[in-house]
Amino acid sequence: MTSNEVLNAIRGRRSVLRFEAKPVTDDEIEAILEAGRWAPSFANSQPWTFVVVRDENTRRELGQLVDRIAFAHRGHYAVSGKGTGDAPVLIAVVLDPVKDPQHWVEAGAVATQNMALMAHSLGLASYWAGLGGKSEAEARRILGVPKGLRIASLLPIGRPAYAPKPGERAPLAGIVRYDRFGS
Ligand SMILES: Cc1cc2nc3c(=O)[nH]c(=O)nc-3n(C[C@H](O)[C@H](O)[C@H](O)COP(=O)(O)O)c2cc1C
């Protein structure tokens, strides 16, 4: 199979839930935001705002929320007891459904993934915390997001505190059909 830097980055990115308390530079944050800015969106609507959280108290509050999300899904923090609030920066991807009523969800997803990949390419790690219902309401309160806007994801970013296990995916043979689904 042909391979290059893009494919290697896509395959090498892993979700990491604990971070070292080392800083992420402004330059690195700007490059990550630039990757988000260049995400595609329906009719180039660009319905996003990226909230960069560096304030310690806000990070800790969001970190606790992200921990609860991770705990609810995978029980990680029952073991580690540590928090994603250790990540020196956290980016919230906020969407305006009025700017793109049909595809704002996809816009948020693609911008989030662009930023996660950029972070990975810089030797940083991230963790995509998906929000919904109560957790989104809590994140909106913490960040002061106005009514009508939605938060697609919270992305803690930092230097990984551990080496994640290799990723796992279903093989191509099981997920690809040619010409017709029912082939
Ligand atoms: C939309 C979305 C929402 C996610 N939400 C959560 C979550 O709530 N809790 C969690 O533990 N992981 C969450 N993740 C991370 C996934 O569990 C992770 O990407 C997946 O297990 C594959 O692992 P990898 O990212 O290391 O390849 C989410 C990922 C995506 C794309």
Coordinates of C-alpha atoms and ligand atoms in Angstrom, one line a residue:
M1 CA 0.0 0.0 0.0
T2 CA 1.2 3.5 -0.8
S3 CA 2.2 5.3 2.4
N4 CA 3.1 8.9 3.2
E5 CA 3.3 11.4 6.0
V6 CA -0.5 12.1 6.0
L7 CA -1.4 8.4 6.2
N8 CA 1.2 7.9 8.9
A9 CA -0.2 10.8 10.9
I10 CA -3.7 9.5 10.6
R11 CA -2.7 6.0 11.6
G12 CA -0.4 7.2 14.4
R13 CA -2.8 9.6 16.2
R14 CA -4.2 8.0 19.4
S15 CA -6.5 9.3 22.1
V16 CA -4.5 10.1 25.2
L17 CA -6.2 10.9 28.5
R18 CA -3.3 12.0 30.7
F19 CA -0.9 14.8 30.0
E20 CA 2.3 16.1 31.4
A21 CA 2.1 19.6 33.0
K22 CA 4.5 20.9 30.4
P23 CA 3.4 23.9 28.3
V24 CA 2.3 24.0 24.7
T25 CA 3.7 27.0 22.9
D26 CA 1.7 29.8 21.3
D27 CA 3.2 28.9 18.0
E28 CA 2.0 25.3 18.4
I29 CA -1.5 26.4 19.4
E30 CA -1.6 28.7 16.4
A31 CA -0.6 25.9 14.0
I32 CA -3.4 23.7 15.5
L33 CA -6.0 26.5 15.1
E34 CA -4.8 27.0 11.5
A35 CA -5.4 23.3 10.8
G36 CA -9.0 23.8 12.2
R37 CA -9.5 26.9 10.1
W38 CA -8.7 25.0 6.9
A39 CA -11.2 22.3 7.5
P40 CA -13.8 21.9 4.7
S41 CA -17.5 22.9 5.4
F42 CA -20.7 22.9 3.5
A43 CA -20.7 25.8 1.0
N44 CA -17.6 27.0 2.9
S45 CA -19.9 28.2 5.6
Q46 CA -17.2 27.9 8.3
P47 CA -19.7 27.8 11.1
W48 CA -17.1 27.4 13.9
T49 CA -15.5 29.4 16.7
F50 CA -12.6 27.8 18.5
V51 CA -12.3 28.7 22.2
V52 CA -8.8 28.3 23.4
V53 CA -8.8 27.6 27.2
R54 CA -5.6 28.2 29.1
D55 CA -6.9 29.7 32.3
E56 CA -6.1 27.2 35.1
N57 CA -9.5 27.3 36.8
T58 CA -11.5 26.9 33.6
R59 CA -9.2 24.1 32.5
R60 CA -9.7 22.2 35.7
E61 CA -13.4 22.6 35.6
L62 CA -13.6 21.4 32.0
G63 CA -11.0 18.7 32.9
Q64 CA -13.3 17.3 35.5
L65 CA -16.2 17.3 33.0
V66 CA -14.0 15.5 30.4
D67 CA -12.9 13.0 33.1
R68 CA -16.5 12.2 33.9
I69 CA -17.2 11.7 30.2
A70 CA -14.2 9.4 29.9
F71 CA -15.1 7.5 33.1
A72 CA -18.7 7.0 32.0
H73 CA -17.5 5.5 28.7
R74 CA -14.4 3.6 29.5
G75 CA -13.7 3.7 33.3
H76 CA -10.1 5.0 32.7
Y77 CA -10.1 7.3 35.7
A78 CA -11.2 4.6 38.1
V79 CA -7.6 3.4 37.6
S80 CA -5.5 6.5 37.2
G81 CA -7.4 9.0 39.4
K82 CA -5.8 11.8 37.3
G83 CA -7.4 14.4 35.2
T84 CA -7.4 15.8 31.7
G85 CA -7.2 19.2 33.5
D86 CA -3.4 18.7 33.5
A87 CA -3.5 19.4 29.7
P88 CA -2.0 23.0 29.4
V89 CA -4.6 23.9 26.8
L90 CA -8.0 22.8 25.8
I91 CA -9.8 23.8 22.6
A92 CA -13.6 23.8 22.5
V93 CA -15.1 23.6 19.0
V94 CA -18.3 25.8 19.0
L95 CA -20.7 25.7 16.1
D96 CA -23.4 28.1 14.9
P97 CA -26.3 26.0 13.4
V98 CA -27.8 29.2 11.9
K99 CA -24.7 29.6 9.7
D100 CA -25.0 26.0 8.5
P101 CA -28.4 24.4 9.5
Q102 CA -27.7 21.2 7.5
H103 CA -24.1 20.2 8.2
W104 CA -22.9 22.0 11.3
V105 CA -22.2 18.6 13.0
E106 CA -19.9 17.5 10.2
A107 CA -18.2 20.9 10.2
G108 CA -17.4 20.5 13.9
A109 CA -16.2 16.9 13.4
V110 CA -13.8 17.7 10.5
A111 CA -12.4 20.8 12.3
T112 CA -11.8 18.8 15.4
Q113 CA -10.0 16.0 13.5
N114 CA -7.9 18.4 11.6
M115 CA -6.7 19.9 14.9
A116 CA -6.2 16.5 16.5
L117 CA -4.0 15.5 13.6
M118 CA -2.0 18.7 13.6
A119 CA -1.4 18.3 17.4
H120 CA -0.2 14.7 16.7
S121 CA 2.1 15.9 13.9
L122 CA 3.7 18.3 16.4
G123 CA 4.4 15.5 18.9
L124 CA 1.4 16.5 21.1
A125 CA -1.5 14.3 22.1
S126 CA -5.2 15.1 22.4
Y127 CA -8.4 13.4 23.4
W128 CA -11.7 14.0 21.6
A129 CA -14.4 14.4 24.3
G130 CA -17.8 14.2 22.6
L131 CA -20.5 16.1 24.4
G132 CA -24.2 15.6 24.6
G133 CA -27.2 16.5 26.8
K134 CA -26.1 17.4 30.3
S135 CA -22.3 17.5 29.6
E136 CA -22.8 20.0 26.7
A137 CA -25.0 22.2 28.9
E138 CA -22.3 22.2 31.6
A139 CA -19.6 23.0 29.1
R140 CA -21.7 25.9 27.8
R141 CA -22.1 27.3 31.3
I142 CA -18.4 27.0 32.1
L143 CA -17.4 28.7 28.8
G144 CA -20.2 31.2 28.6
V145 CA -21.3 30.0 25.2
P146 CA -24.4 32.0 24.1
K147 CA -27.8 30.3 23.5
G148 CA -28.3 28.9 20.1
L149 CA -24.6 27.9 19.6
R150 CA -23.5 24.2 20.1
I151 CA -20.3 22.7 21.3
A152 CA -19.1 19.8 19.1
S153 CA -16.1 18.7 21.1
L154 CA -13.6 19.5 23.8
L155 CA -10.1 18.7 22.8
P156 CA -7.5 18.7 25.6
I157 CA -4.0 19.0 24.1
G158 CA -0.7 18.4 25.7
R159 CA 2.4 16.3 25.9
P160 CA 1.4 12.7 26.5
A161 CA 2.1 11.3 30.0
Y162 CA 2.1 7.7 28.7
A163 CA 2.6 5.8 25.5
P164 CA -0.9 4.8 24.3
K165 CA -1.5 1.2 23.1
P166 CA -1.5 0.7 19.3
G167 CA -4.8 1.6 17.7
E168 CA -7.2 -1.0 16.4
R169 CA -9.5 -0.8 13.4
A170 CA -11.6 -3.3 11.4
P171 CA -9.7 -4.4 8.3
L172 CA -10.5 -2.8 5.0
A173 CA -11.9 -6.0 3.6
G174 CA -14.7 -5.9 6.2
I175 CA -15.8 -2.3 5.6
V176 CA -15.4 -1.7 1.8
R177 CA -17.7 -2.7 -1.0
Y178 CA -17.1 -2.0 -4.6
D179 CA -19.6 -0.4 -7.1
R180 CA -22.7 -1.4 -5.1
F181 CA -23.3 -1.9 -1.4
G182 CA -25.0 -5.2 -2.1
S183 CA -22.1 -6.6 -4.2
Ligands
LIG1 C1 -17.3 12.0 18.2 C2 -16.4 11.3 19.2 C3 -16.7 11.3 20.5 C4 -15.9 10.7 21.4 N1 -16.3 10.7 22.7 C5 -15.6 10.0 23.6 C6 -16.1 9.9 24.9 O1 -17.1 10.5 25.3 N2 -15.4 9.2 25.8 C7 -14.3 8.5 25.5 O2 -13.7 7.8 26.3 N3 -13.8 8.6 24.2 C8 -14.4 9.4 23.3 N4 -13.9 9.5 22.0 C9 -12.6 8.8 21.7 C10 -12.8 7.5 21.1 O3 -13.2 6.6 22.1 C11 -11.5 7.0 20.4 O4 -11.3 7.9 19.3 C12 -11.7 5.6 19.8 O5 -11.8 4.7 20.9 C13 -10.5 5.2 19.0 O6 -9.3 5.3 19.7 P1 -8.1 6.3 19.1 O7 -8.6 7.7 19.0 O8 -7.0 6.1 20.1 O9 -7.7 5.7 17.7 C14 -14.7 10.1 21.1 C15 -14.3 10.1 19.7 C16 -15.1 10.8 18.8 C17 -14.7 10.8 17.3

